[in-house]
């Protein structure tokens, strides 16, 4: 089965990541990737797609509003960093809900679900393993599809930053400072926006102002983490999630 799809995502890095994910699936055919929901409405007036990957938080109108406007809806997979939209999405008959940062394995599961629904097999007992089942359960090597680097704007230039070199990120209003092993880069964007682009298995938010690289943590002292010679606070808001990560990896009590 050849499945046509469309991506509506205003963040360039997230849009590019989804585009790369689509390219890895042979039966998925990307017809359009756009940053503006109004452009998406215009395209869908003249064209039809099987699956729509739709961000929620976008300029001018939200993805939820776009869904309410569309007369003829394809299968919709919401892509967002905000879990509070899940209930409203399902009330609008959204097929699936991908929470950012999105891993390729989770993306593939969602596409397989769409494939089964489009093929009329959503509730059938399939004896032949699906693509997802083969990847997860058989001895097939699974690649790490998280990005190896990001580009951020520093003044008038774009700076390439390798994720394995990031120590931590500090946010201050509309700016973030990225501390790496060799440099410090200040860029105009919100910490939440950058957080969406960082793979969750490698980075964790510990404070309203700080995201840390898990590999860079040297020690944990109750309400602080130590990275090199720098202590960073763990706030009450993020303490539970951080503790769960620690407990999951058997690193001891906080």
mmCIF file of C-alpha atoms in Angstrom, residues 4 13-14 17 46 86 112-114 126 132 139 142 159 195-196 211-212 229 231 245 251:
data_model
loop_
_atom_site.group_PDB
_atom_site.id
_atom_site.type_symbol
_atom_site.label_atom_id
_atom_site.label_comp_id
_atom_site.label_asym_id
_atom_site.label_seq_id
_atom_site.Cartn_x
_atom_site.Cartn_y
_atom_site.Cartn_z
ATOM 1 C CA UNK A 4 0.295 9.736 0.925
ATOM 2 C CA UNK A 13 14.058 21.318 12.884
ATOM 3 C CA UNK A 14 10.949 19.360 13.830
ATOM 4 C CA UNK A 17 13.087 15.459 11.380
ATOM 5 C CA UNK A 46 -7.149 21.089 -4.137
ATOM 6 C CA UNK A 86 -4.547 14.826 23.816
ATOM 7 C CA UNK A 112 1.672 1.195 10.971
ATOM 8 C CA UNK A 113 -1.524 1.989 12.826
ATOM 9 C CA UNK A 114 -2.552 4.304 9.983
ATOM 10 C CA UNK A 126 -2.722 -10.392 11.662
ATOM 11 C CA UNK A 132 7.055 -2.562 13.699
ATOM 12 C CA UNK A 139 17.001 -9.678 15.417
ATOM 13 C CA UNK A 142 17.642 -0.717 15.261
ATOM 14 C CA UNK A 159 26.322 27.568 14.334
ATOM 15 C CA UNK A 195 13.812 21.374 24.437
ATOM 16 C CA UNK A 196 11.477 20.026 21.740
ATOM 17 C CA UNK A 211 18.243 21.497 30.541
ATOM 18 C CA UNK A 212 21.160 19.147 31.170
ATOM 19 C CA UNK A 229 32.681 22.646 38.308
ATOM 20 C CA UNK A 231 26.210 23.192 40.229
ATOM 21 C CA UNK A 245 14.824 8.783 35.619
ATOM 22 C CA UNK A 251 21.545 5.383 40.234
#
